[in-house]
PDB file of C-alpha atoms in Angstrom:
ATOM      1  CA  UNK O   1       4.983 149.774 140.660  1.00  0.00           C
ATOM      2  CA  UNK O   2       8.675 149.981 141.759  1.00  0.00           C
ATOM      3  CA  UNK O   3      10.789 152.897 140.693  1.00  0.00           C
ATOM      4  CA  UNK O   4      12.491 152.441 137.346  1.00  0.00           C
ATOM      5  CA  UNK O   5      15.040 155.032 136.454  1.00  0.00           C
ATOM      6  CA  UNK O   6      14.789 156.236 132.791  1.00  0.00           C
ATOM      7  CA  UNK O   7      18.484 155.663 132.292  1.00  0.00           C
ATOM      8  CA  UNK O   8      18.322 151.960 133.210  1.00  0.00           C
ATOM      9  CA  UNK O   9      15.316 151.518 130.928  1.00  0.00           C
ATOM     10  CA  UNK O  10      17.166 153.028 127.987  1.00  0.00           C
ATOM     11  CA  UNK O  11      20.344 150.996 128.732  1.00  0.00           C
ATOM     12  CA  UNK O  12      18.307 147.822 128.750  1.00  0.00           C
ATOM     13  CA  UNK O  13      16.551 148.813 125.517  1.00  0.00           C
ATOM     14  CA  UNK O  14      19.913 149.560 123.899  1.00  0.00           C
ATOM     15  CA  UNK O  15      21.293 146.172 124.860  1.00  0.00           C
ATOM     16  CA  UNK O  16      18.261 144.411 123.540  1.00  0.00           C
ATOM     17  CA  UNK O  17      18.447 146.178 120.274  1.00  0.00           C
ATOM     18  CA  UNK O  18      22.150 145.275 119.914  1.00  0.00           C
ATOM     19  CA  UNK O  19      22.074 141.609 121.047  1.00  0.00           C
ATOM     20  CA  UNK O  20      18.655 140.359 120.003  1.00  0.00           C
ATOM     21  CA  UNK O  21      17.747 142.480 117.033  1.00  0.00           C
ATOM     22  CA  UNK O  22      21.374 143.128 116.003  1.00  0.00           C
ATOM     23  CA  UNK O  23      20.725 146.628 114.745  1.00  0.00           C
ATOM     24  CA  UNK O  24      23.415 149.021 113.637  1.00  0.00           C
ATOM     25  CA  UNK O  25      24.909 151.468 116.105  1.00  0.00           C
ATOM     26  CA  UNK O  26      23.390 154.319 114.116  1.00  0.00           C
ATOM     27  CA  UNK O  27      19.897 152.852 114.233  1.00  0.00           C
ATOM     28  CA  UNK O  28      20.274 152.100 117.943  1.00  0.00           C
ATOM     29  CA  UNK O  29      21.284 155.751 118.564  1.00  0.00           C
ATOM     30  CA  UNK O  30      18.216 156.982 116.693  1.00  0.00           C
ATOM     31  CA  UNK O  31      15.859 154.666 118.546  1.00  0.00           C
ATOM     32  CA  UNK O  32      17.171 155.707 121.902  1.00  0.00           C
ATOM     33  CA  UNK O  33      16.742 159.403 120.963  1.00  0.00           C
ATOM     34  CA  UNK O  34      13.159 158.736 120.085  1.00  0.00           C
ATOM     35  CA  UNK O  35      12.461 156.770 123.229  1.00  0.00           C
ATOM     36  CA  UNK O  36      14.178 159.504 125.288  1.00  0.00           C
ATOM     37  CA  UNK O  37      12.000 162.086 123.568  1.00  0.00           C
ATOM     38  CA  UNK O  38       8.833 160.107 124.385  1.00  0.00           C
ATOM     39  CA  UNK O  39       9.768 159.902 128.074  1.00  0.00           C
ATOM     40  CA  UNK O  40      10.247 163.688 128.177  1.00  0.00           C
ATOM     41  CA  UNK O  41       6.841 164.180 126.434  1.00  0.00           C
ATOM     42  CA  UNK O  42       5.133 161.891 128.962  1.00  0.00           C
ATOM     43  CA  UNK O  43       6.781 163.720 131.883  1.00  0.00           C
ATOM     44  CA  UNK O  44       5.426 167.063 130.655  1.00  0.00           C
ATOM     45  CA  UNK O  45       1.949 165.818 129.790  1.00  0.00           C
ATOM     46  CA  UNK O  46       1.648 163.669 132.945  1.00  0.00           C
ATOM     47  CA  UNK O  47       3.675 165.367 135.682  1.00  0.00           C
ATOM     48  CA  UNK O  48       4.135 163.466 138.844  1.00  0.00           C
ATOM     49  CA  UNK O  49       4.213 159.717 139.262  1.00  0.00           C
ATOM     50  CA  UNK O  50       6.779 157.173 138.245  1.00  0.00           C
ATOM     51  CA  UNK O  51       8.171 156.474 134.831  1.00  0.00           C
ATOM     52  CA  UNK O  52       6.798 152.910 134.856  1.00  0.00           C
ATOM     53  CA  UNK O  53       3.280 154.049 135.694  1.00  0.00           C
ATOM     54  CA  UNK O  54       3.311 156.640 132.822  1.00  0.00           C
ATOM     55  CA  UNK O  55       4.473 153.979 130.327  1.00  0.00           C
ATOM     56  CA  UNK O  56       1.932 151.405 131.482  1.00  0.00           C
ATOM     57  CA  UNK O  57      -0.853 153.970 130.964  1.00  0.00           C
ATOM     58  CA  UNK O  58       0.141 154.834 127.362  1.00  0.00           C
ATOM     59  CA  UNK O  59      -2.556 154.205 124.752  1.00  0.00           C
ATOM     60  CA  UNK O  60      -2.478 154.497 120.911  1.00  0.00           C
ATOM     61  CA  UNK O  61      -4.000 158.011 121.150  1.00  0.00           C
ATOM     62  CA  UNK O  62      -1.228 158.973 123.496  1.00  0.00           C
ATOM     63  CA  UNK O  63       1.368 157.934 120.957  1.00  0.00           C
ATOM     64  CA  UNK O  64      -0.650 159.638 118.212  1.00  0.00           C
ATOM     65  CA  UNK O  65      -0.491 162.880 120.227  1.00  0.00           C
ATOM     66  CA  UNK O  66       3.261 162.395 120.637  1.00  0.00           C
ATOM     67  CA  UNK O  67       3.735 161.988 116.824  1.00  0.00           C
ATOM     68  CA  UNK O  68       1.578 165.024 116.239  1.00  0.00           C
ATOM     69  CA  UNK O  69       3.750 166.995 118.697  1.00  0.00           C
ATOM     70  CA  UNK O  70       6.846 165.947 116.783  1.00  0.00           C
ATOM     71  CA  UNK O  71       5.265 166.979 113.487  1.00  0.00           C
ATOM     72  CA  UNK O  72       3.971 170.406 114.660  1.00  0.00           C
ATOM     73  CA  UNK O  73       6.362 171.465 117.305  1.00  0.00           C
ATOM     74  CA  UNK O  74       9.517 169.873 116.121  1.00  0.00           C
ATOM     75  CA  UNK O  75       8.924 170.016 112.408  1.00  0.00           C
ATOM     76  CA  UNK O  76       9.528 166.399 111.774  1.00  0.00           C
ATOM     77  CA  UNK O  77       8.913 165.085 108.198  1.00  0.00           C
ATOM     78  CA  UNK O  78       6.728 162.089 107.432  1.00  0.00           C
ATOM     79  CA  UNK O  79       9.897 160.044 106.925  1.00  0.00           C
ATOM     80  CA  UNK O  80      11.136 160.992 110.470  1.00  0.00           C
ATOM     81  CA  UNK O  81       7.731 160.237 111.951  1.00  0.00           C
ATOM     82  CA  UNK O  82       7.752 156.774 110.349  1.00  0.00           C
ATOM     83  CA  UNK O  83      11.162 156.137 111.924  1.00  0.00           C
ATOM     84  CA  UNK O  84       9.846 157.318 115.235  1.00  0.00           C
ATOM     85  CA  UNK O  85       6.904 154.936 115.117  1.00  0.00           C
ATOM     86  CA  UNK O  86       9.270 152.052 114.302  1.00  0.00           C
ATOM     87  CA  UNK O  87      11.335 153.060 117.356  1.00  0.00           C
ATOM     88  CA  UNK O  88       8.191 153.181 119.529  1.00  0.00           C
ATOM     89  CA  UNK O  89       7.110 149.706 118.427  1.00  0.00           C
ATOM     90  CA  UNK O  90      10.513 148.352 119.276  1.00  0.00           C
ATOM     91  CA  UNK O  91      10.539 150.244 122.611  1.00  0.00           C
ATOM     92  CA  UNK O  92       7.159 148.987 123.834  1.00  0.00           C
ATOM     93  CA  UNK O  93       8.060 145.475 122.601  1.00  0.00           C
ATOM     94  CA  UNK O  94      11.071 145.650 124.944  1.00  0.00           C
ATOM     95  CA  UNK O  95       8.923 147.059 127.790  1.00  0.00           C
ATOM     96  CA  UNK O  96       6.507 144.184 127.401  1.00  0.00           C
ATOM     97  CA  UNK O  97       9.460 141.680 127.517  1.00  0.00           C
ATOM     98  CA  UNK O  98      10.601 143.072 130.820  1.00  0.00           C
ATOM     99  CA  UNK O  99       6.992 143.180 132.210  1.00  0.00           C
ATOM    100  CA  UNK O 100       6.634 146.997 132.464  1.00  0.00           C
ATOM    101  CA  UNK O 101       3.650 147.242 130.080  1.00  0.00           C
ATOM    102  CA  UNK O 102       0.700 144.858 129.388  1.00  0.00           C
ATOM    103  CA  UNK O 103       0.842 145.242 125.646  1.00  0.00           C
ATOM    104  CA  UNK O 104       2.269 147.211 122.724  1.00  0.00           C
ATOM    105  CA  UNK O 105       0.127 150.303 122.041  1.00  0.00           C
ATOM    106  CA  UNK O 106       2.382 151.413 119.219  1.00  0.00           C
ATOM    107  CA  UNK O 107       1.276 148.318 117.134  1.00  0.00           C
ATOM    108  CA  UNK O 108      -2.184 149.889 117.023  1.00  0.00           C
ATOM    109  CA  UNK O 109      -0.977 153.289 115.721  1.00  0.00           C
ATOM    110  CA  UNK O 110      -1.524 153.532 111.904  1.00  0.00           C
ATOM    111  CA  UNK O 111       1.612 153.480 109.766  1.00  0.00           C
ATOM    112  CA  UNK O 112       2.941 156.844 108.710  1.00  0.00           C
ATOM    113  CA  UNK O 113       2.736 157.075 104.926  1.00  0.00           C
ATOM    114  CA  UNK O 114       5.588 158.789 103.149  1.00  0.00           C
ATOM    115  CA  UNK O 115       7.048 158.847  99.644  1.00  0.00           C
ATOM    116  CA  UNK O 116      10.413 157.234  99.480  1.00  0.00           C
ATOM    117  CA  UNK O 117      13.081 159.374  97.842  1.00  0.00           C
ATOM    118  CA  UNK O 118      14.315 158.340  94.389  1.00  0.00           C
ATOM    119  CA  UNK O 119      17.723 156.754  94.644  1.00  0.00           C
ATOM    120  CA  UNK O 120      20.531 159.007  93.441  1.00  0.00           C
ATOM    121  CA  UNK O 121      22.047 156.699  90.845  1.00  0.00           C
ATOM    122  CA  UNK O 122      24.613 157.306  88.135  1.00  0.00           C
ATOM    123  CA  UNK O 123      23.896 156.620  84.426  1.00  0.00           C
ATOM    124  CA  UNK O 124      25.751 153.731  82.820  1.00  0.00           C
ATOM    125  CA  UNK O 125      27.982 156.263  80.990  1.00  0.00           C
ATOM    126  CA  UNK O 126      28.817 158.070  84.286  1.00  0.00           C
ATOM    127  CA  UNK O 127      29.665 154.798  85.990  1.00  0.00           C
ATOM    128  CA  UNK O 128      31.959 153.884  83.049  1.00  0.00           C
ATOM    129  CA  UNK O 129      33.686 157.281  83.386  1.00  0.00           C
ATOM    130  CA  UNK O 130      34.359 156.529  87.076  1.00  0.00           C
ATOM    131  CA  UNK O 131      35.788 153.182  86.289  1.00  0.00           C
ATOM    132  CA  UNK O 132      38.051 154.665  83.629  1.00  0.00           C
ATOM    133  CA  UNK O 133      39.390 157.145  86.170  1.00  0.00           C
ATOM    134  CA  UNK O 134      40.703 154.371  88.490  1.00  0.00           C
ATOM    135  CA  UNK O 135      44.100 153.835  86.818  1.00  0.00           C
ATOM    136  CA  UNK O 136      45.166 157.500  86.652  1.00  0.00           C
ATOM    137  CA  UNK O 137      43.864 158.197  90.221  1.00  0.00           C
ATOM    138  CA  UNK O 138      45.076 155.118  92.054  1.00  0.00           C
ATOM    139  CA  UNK O 139      48.310 153.784  93.459  1.00  0.00           C
ATOM    140  CA  UNK O 140      46.787 150.336  93.591  1.00  0.00           C
ATOM    141  CA  UNK O 141      44.601 150.177  90.363  1.00  0.00           C
ATOM    142  CA  UNK O 142      43.960 146.415  90.568  1.00  0.00           C
ATOM    143  CA  UNK O 143      42.621 146.750  94.069  1.00  0.00           C
ATOM    144  CA  UNK O 144      40.559 149.867  93.449  1.00  0.00           C
ATOM    145  CA  UNK O 145      39.118 148.489  90.177  1.00  0.00           C
ATOM    146  CA  UNK O 146      37.952 145.428  92.073  1.00  0.00           C
ATOM    147  CA  UNK O 147      36.610 147.587  94.784  1.00  0.00           C
ATOM    148  CA  UNK O 148      34.457 149.640  92.452  1.00  0.00           C
ATOM    149  CA  UNK O 149      33.338 146.428  90.743  1.00  0.00           C
ATOM    150  CA  UNK O 150      31.978 144.995  93.976  1.00  0.00           C
ATOM    151  CA  UNK O 151      29.824 148.078  94.403  1.00  0.00           C
ATOM    152  CA  UNK O 152      28.832 148.540  90.787  1.00  0.00           C
ATOM    153  CA  UNK O 153      28.260 144.914  89.824  1.00  0.00           C
ATOM    154  CA  UNK O 154      27.055 143.426  93.097  1.00  0.00           C
ATOM    155  CA  UNK O 155      25.157 146.284  94.757  1.00  0.00           C
ATOM    156  CA  UNK O 156      26.880 145.896  98.110  1.00  0.00           C
ATOM    157  CA  UNK O 157      26.697 148.283 101.041  1.00  0.00           C
ATOM    158  CA  UNK O 158      29.937 149.872 102.301  1.00  0.00           C
ATOM    159  CA  UNK O 159      29.851 147.913 105.545  1.00  0.00           C
ATOM    160  CA  UNK O 160      29.400 144.737 103.567  1.00  0.00           C
ATOM    161  CA  UNK O 161      32.453 145.434 101.434  1.00  0.00           C
ATOM    162  CA  UNK O 162      34.576 146.296 104.482  1.00  0.00           C
ATOM    163  CA  UNK O 163      33.786 142.866 105.925  1.00  0.00           C
ATOM    164  CA  UNK O 164      34.459 140.798 102.868  1.00  0.00           C
ATOM    165  CA  UNK O 165      36.975 137.919 103.300  1.00  0.00           C
ATOM    166  CA  UNK O 166      38.967 135.873 100.871  1.00  0.00           C
ATOM    167  CA  UNK O 167      36.747 132.878 101.425  1.00  0.00           C
ATOM    168  CA  UNK O 168      33.730 134.896 100.310  1.00  0.00           C
ATOM    169  CA  UNK O 169      34.975 135.045  96.734  1.00  0.00           C
ATOM    170  CA  UNK O 170      34.269 131.980  94.559  1.00  0.00           C
ATOM    171  CA  UNK O 171      35.836 132.784  91.172  1.00  0.00           C
ATOM    172  CA  UNK O 172      35.242 129.306  89.547  1.00  0.00           C
ATOM    173  CA  UNK O 173      31.507 129.534  90.425  1.00  0.00           C
ATOM    174  CA  UNK O 174      31.361 133.276  89.978  1.00  0.00           C
ATOM    175  CA  UNK O 175      29.723 133.849  93.416  1.00  0.00           C
ATOM    176  CA  UNK O 176      30.236 136.383  96.168  1.00  0.00           C
ATOM    177  CA  UNK O 177      29.012 135.689  99.730  1.00  0.00           C
ATOM    178  CA  UNK O 178      27.980 138.873 101.459  1.00  0.00           C
ATOM    179  CA  UNK O 179      27.262 139.431 105.142  1.00  0.00           C
ATOM    180  CA  UNK O 180      24.387 141.870 105.286  1.00  0.00           C
ATOM    181  CA  UNK O 181      22.533 143.579 108.092  1.00  0.00           C
ATOM    182  CA  UNK O 182      22.020 141.552 111.269  1.00  0.00           C
ATOM    183  CA  UNK O 183      24.598 139.071 109.871  1.00  0.00           C
ATOM    184  CA  UNK O 184      22.232 137.767 107.186  1.00  0.00           C
ATOM    185  CA  UNK O 185      24.123 136.008 104.430  1.00  0.00           C
ATOM    186  CA  UNK O 186      23.269 136.252 100.778  1.00  0.00           C
ATOM    187  CA  UNK O 187      25.118 134.954  97.709  1.00  0.00           C
ATOM    188  CA  UNK O 188      25.369 137.329  94.830  1.00  0.00           C
ATOM    189  CA  UNK O 189      26.346 136.164  91.272  1.00  0.00           C
ATOM    190  CA  UNK O 190      29.525 137.815  89.881  1.00  0.00           C
ATOM    191  CA  UNK O 191      29.329 139.267  86.438  1.00  0.00           C
ATOM    192  CA  UNK O 192      32.294 138.177  84.136  1.00  0.00           C
ATOM    193  CA  UNK O 193      33.684 141.748  84.459  1.00  0.00           C
ATOM    194  CA  UNK O 194      33.488 141.691  88.273  1.00  0.00           C
ATOM    195  CA  UNK O 195      35.045 138.163  88.394  1.00  0.00           C
ATOM    196  CA  UNK O 196      37.856 139.378  86.115  1.00  0.00           C
ATOM    197  CA  UNK O 197      38.621 142.436  88.230  1.00  0.00           C
ATOM    198  CA  UNK O 198      38.686 140.376  91.432  1.00  0.00           C
ATOM    199  CA  UNK O 199      40.965 137.770  89.791  1.00  0.00           C
ATOM    200  CA  UNK O 200      43.328 140.660  88.770  1.00  0.00           C
ATOM    201  CA  UNK O 201      43.382 141.913  92.385  1.00  0.00           C
ATOM    202  CA  UNK O 202      43.938 138.549  93.994  1.00  0.00           C
ATOM    203  CA  UNK O 203      46.857 137.961  91.718  1.00  0.00           C
ATOM    204  CA  UNK O 204      48.701 140.955  93.228  1.00  0.00           C
ATOM    205  CA  UNK O 205      47.158 141.097  96.645  1.00  0.00           C
ATOM    206  CA  UNK O 206      50.084 141.192  99.179  1.00  0.00           C
ATOM    207  CA  UNK O 207      50.646 138.334 101.642  1.00  0.00           C
ATOM    208  CA  UNK O 208      49.316 139.630 104.939  1.00  0.00           C
ATOM    209  CA  UNK O 209      48.367 138.079 108.255  1.00  0.00           C
ATOM    210  CA  UNK O 210      44.597 138.482 107.793  1.00  0.00           C
ATOM    211  CA  UNK O 211      41.984 137.215 105.282  1.00  0.00           C
ATOM    212  CA  UNK O 212      40.146 140.444 104.607  1.00  0.00           C
ATOM    213  CA  UNK O 213      39.631 140.839 100.862  1.00  0.00           C
ATOM    214  CA  UNK O 214      40.793 144.485 100.516  1.00  0.00           C
ATOM    215  CA  UNK O 215      44.121 145.470 101.980  1.00  0.00           C
ATOM    216  CA  UNK O 216      45.110 149.014 102.823  1.00  0.00           C
ATOM    217  CA  UNK O 217      48.116 150.808 104.150  1.00  0.00           C
ATOM    218  CA  UNK O 218      50.817 148.757 105.850  1.00  0.00           C
ATOM    219  CA  UNK O 219      48.903 145.594 105.008  1.00  0.00           C
ATOM    220  CA  UNK O 220      45.941 146.402 107.311  1.00  0.00           C
ATOM    221  CA  UNK O 221      42.309 145.659 106.271  1.00  0.00           C
ATOM    222  CA  UNK O 222      40.773 148.597 104.469  1.00  0.00           C
ATOM    223  CA  UNK O 223      38.397 150.588 106.682  1.00  0.00           C
ATOM    224  CA  UNK O 224      35.247 152.363 105.519  1.00  0.00           C
ATOM    225  CA  UNK O 225      37.087 155.678 105.789  1.00  0.00           C
ATOM    226  CA  UNK O 226      39.989 154.443 103.619  1.00  0.00           C
ATOM    227  CA  UNK O 227      37.588 153.226 101.006  1.00  0.00           C
ATOM    228  CA  UNK O 228      35.762 156.552 100.975  1.00  0.00           C
ATOM    229  CA  UNK O 229      39.102 158.324 100.655  1.00  0.00           C
ATOM    230  CA  UNK O 230      40.185 156.227  97.637  1.00  0.00           C
ATOM    231  CA  UNK O 231      36.770 156.733  95.995  1.00  0.00           C
ATOM    232  CA  UNK O 232      37.033 160.528  96.554  1.00  0.00           C
ATOM    233  CA  UNK O 233      40.358 160.466  94.640  1.00  0.00           C
ATOM    234  CA  UNK O 234      38.714 158.566  91.808  1.00  0.00           C
ATOM    235  CA  UNK O 235      35.759 160.950  91.595  1.00  0.00           C
ATOM    236  CA  UNK O 236      38.132 163.947  91.584  1.00  0.00           C
ATOM    237  CA  UNK O 237      40.087 162.421  88.707  1.00  0.00           C
ATOM    238  CA  UNK O 238      36.927 161.664  86.638  1.00  0.00           C
ATOM    239  CA  UNK O 239      34.784 164.070  84.580  1.00  0.00           C
ATOM    240  CA  UNK O 240      31.771 163.261  86.698  1.00  0.00           C
ATOM    241  CA  UNK O 241      30.887 166.475  88.496  1.00  0.00           C
ATOM    242  CA  UNK O 242      28.578 165.423  91.228  1.00  0.00           C
ATOM    243  CA  UNK O 243      28.627 164.946  94.995  1.00  0.00           C
ATOM    244  CA  UNK O 244      28.999 161.164  95.259  1.00  0.00           C
ATOM    245  CA  UNK O 245      29.381 158.528  97.980  1.00  0.00           C
ATOM    246  CA  UNK O 246      30.051 154.882  97.633  1.00  0.00           C
ATOM    247  CA  UNK O 247      26.350 154.223  98.444  1.00  0.00           C
ATOM    248  CA  UNK O 248      25.522 155.950  95.099  1.00  0.00           C
ATOM    249  CA  UNK O 249      27.297 153.008  93.429  1.00  0.00           C
ATOM    250  CA  UNK O 250      24.931 150.583  95.118  1.00  0.00           C
ATOM    251  CA  UNK O 251      21.998 152.611  93.900  1.00  0.00           C
ATOM    252  CA  UNK O 252      23.562 152.658  90.485  1.00  0.00           C
ATOM    253  CA  UNK O 253      23.901 148.881  90.384  1.00  0.00           C
ATOM    254  CA  UNK O 254      20.340 148.272  91.386  1.00  0.00           C
ATOM    255  CA  UNK O 255      18.935 150.892  89.108  1.00  0.00           C
ATOM    256  CA  UNK O 256      20.842 149.535  86.082  1.00  0.00           C
ATOM    257  CA  UNK O 257      19.811 146.026  86.799  1.00  0.00           C
ATOM    258  CA  UNK O 258      16.177 147.004  86.933  1.00  0.00           C
ATOM    259  CA  UNK O 259      16.517 149.016  83.821  1.00  0.00           C
ATOM    260  CA  UNK O 260      18.103 146.018  82.121  1.00  0.00           C
ATOM    261  CA  UNK O 261      14.957 143.908  82.834  1.00  0.00           C
ATOM    262  CA  UNK O 262      15.610 142.260  86.292  1.00  0.00           C
ATOM    263  CA  UNK O 263      12.344 141.677  88.143  1.00  0.00           C
ATOM    264  CA  UNK O 264      11.752 143.203  91.557  1.00  0.00           C
ATOM    265  CA  UNK O 265      11.899 139.872  93.461  1.00  0.00           C
ATOM    266  CA  UNK O 266      15.397 139.030  91.976  1.00  0.00           C
ATOM    267  CA  UNK O 267      16.556 142.586  92.642  1.00  0.00           C
ATOM    268  CA  UNK O 268      15.404 142.258  96.270  1.00  0.00           C
ATOM    269  CA  UNK O 269      17.682 139.126  96.589  1.00  0.00           C
ATOM    270  CA  UNK O 270      20.632 140.977  95.153  1.00  0.00           C
ATOM    271  CA  UNK O 271      20.121 143.983  97.358  1.00  0.00           C
ATOM    272  CA  UNK O 272      19.481 141.989 100.532  1.00  0.00           C
ATOM    273  CA  UNK O 273      16.280 143.964 101.290  1.00  0.00           C
ATOM    274  CA  UNK O 274      14.035 142.439 103.858  1.00  0.00           C
ATOM    275  CA  UNK O 275      11.093 144.424 102.736  1.00  0.00           C
ATOM    276  CA  UNK O 276      10.236 144.514  99.074  1.00  0.00           C
ATOM    277  CA  UNK O 277       8.967 148.077  99.515  1.00  0.00           C
ATOM    278  CA  UNK O 278      12.617 149.097  99.772  1.00  0.00           C
ATOM    279  CA  UNK O 279      13.251 147.510  96.303  1.00  0.00           C
ATOM    280  CA  UNK O 280      10.089 148.929  94.739  1.00  0.00           C
ATOM    281  CA  UNK O 281      11.573 152.413  94.821  1.00  0.00           C
ATOM    282  CA  UNK O 282      13.710 151.460  91.829  1.00  0.00           C
ATOM    283  CA  UNK O 283      10.694 150.327  89.890  1.00  0.00           C
ATOM    284  CA  UNK O 284       8.858 153.580  90.712  1.00  0.00           C
ATOM    285  CA  UNK O 285      11.746 155.644  89.406  1.00  0.00           C
ATOM    286  CA  UNK O 286      11.644 153.808  86.020  1.00  0.00           C
ATOM    287  CA  UNK O 287       7.901 154.090  85.985  1.00  0.00           C
ATOM    288  CA  UNK O 288       8.056 157.847  86.462  1.00  0.00           C
ATOM    289  CA  UNK O 289      10.716 158.118  83.769  1.00  0.00           C
ATOM    290  CA  UNK O 290       8.543 156.063  81.411  1.00  0.00           C
ATOM    291  CA  UNK O 291       5.571 158.329  82.156  1.00  0.00           C
ATOM    292  CA  UNK O 292       7.646 161.412  81.316  1.00  0.00           C
ATOM    293  CA  UNK O 293       8.704 159.773  77.992  1.00  0.00           C
ATOM    294  CA  UNK O 294       5.109 158.932  77.193  1.00  0.00           C
ATOM    295  CA  UNK O 295       4.126 162.502  77.845  1.00  0.00           C
ATOM    296  CA  UNK O 296       6.391 163.569  74.965  1.00  0.00           C
ATOM    297  CA  UNK O 297       4.313 161.480  72.557  1.00  0.00           C
ATOM    298  CA  UNK O 298       3.842 163.627  69.361  1.00  0.00           C
ATOM    299  CA  UNK O 299       0.153 163.127  69.424  1.00  0.00           C
ATOM    300  CA  UNK O 300      -0.116 164.321  72.992  1.00  0.00           C
ATOM    301  CA  UNK O 301      -0.567 167.908  71.768  1.00  0.00           C
ATOM    302  CA  UNK O 302      -1.526 167.164  68.201  1.00  0.00           C
ATOM    303  CA  UNK O 303      -4.855 165.366  68.992  1.00  0.00           C
ATOM    304  CA  UNK O 304      -7.743 167.772  68.957  1.00  0.00           C
ATOM    305  CA  UNK O 305      -9.978 167.927  71.993  1.00  0.00           C
ATOM    306  CA  UNK O 306     -13.306 165.973  71.568  1.00  0.00           C
TER     307      UNK O 306
END
């Protein structure tokens, strides 16, 4: 097999992740780190020979040994191992595309089971306290009220809100078009309160030479950092004493919707989750909460043992 420098392999892998799979820069960086770590592991366990030959000889047990090495020697959690396995599957799919390996051994490695963390969501009362803090904290209350509404009422991600355009807002129909991950579009209904806050913002939005929905300093589109800065000022002004990010507002929206009776399938559409297991975590949190409430049943301790 011809010589294949590891650097060129990783560059090609990165390009494929960006252009074909359209993954985020952060995900690509993580996948490259995992692929690089695998190459180092193979070089130590199979000294000598070419990189291409080592990769072509990889079997599912080889990858199992690599994951075990990451668990024992590097202290990786089950969540990290699951991410590494996803990276390996993507890496060997790419290697198969370019003809370096005959198949994808990572597809035959059992999935790594892990318990998804409960989303850190605010209560409805805490969310209301944040909204009430907008006016005293903000120099642009209409804009910032609309900004929080898009997170709290529509469950958007920060990157999605940054990329919102004027044409994405349909006030008569009460719809918001959102560009999600990998440029997937979804349409989210606007609650009357969210539509009202967006209408108030659009009435005072300055005339600028771009169509981004949210306008920042000097008429430029608001960046993720500027949105986080504004949110930090609002949190500091509110009585909510927790470490919060804008992503907590997305969790809050989805948790409150599920608690109000929305089914998991509908919640998945609102959230823009490809995999329903990502949405099920909200259901599990409420199931655990319900179990704890049931455990406080007065007869739980009053009933005599048989």
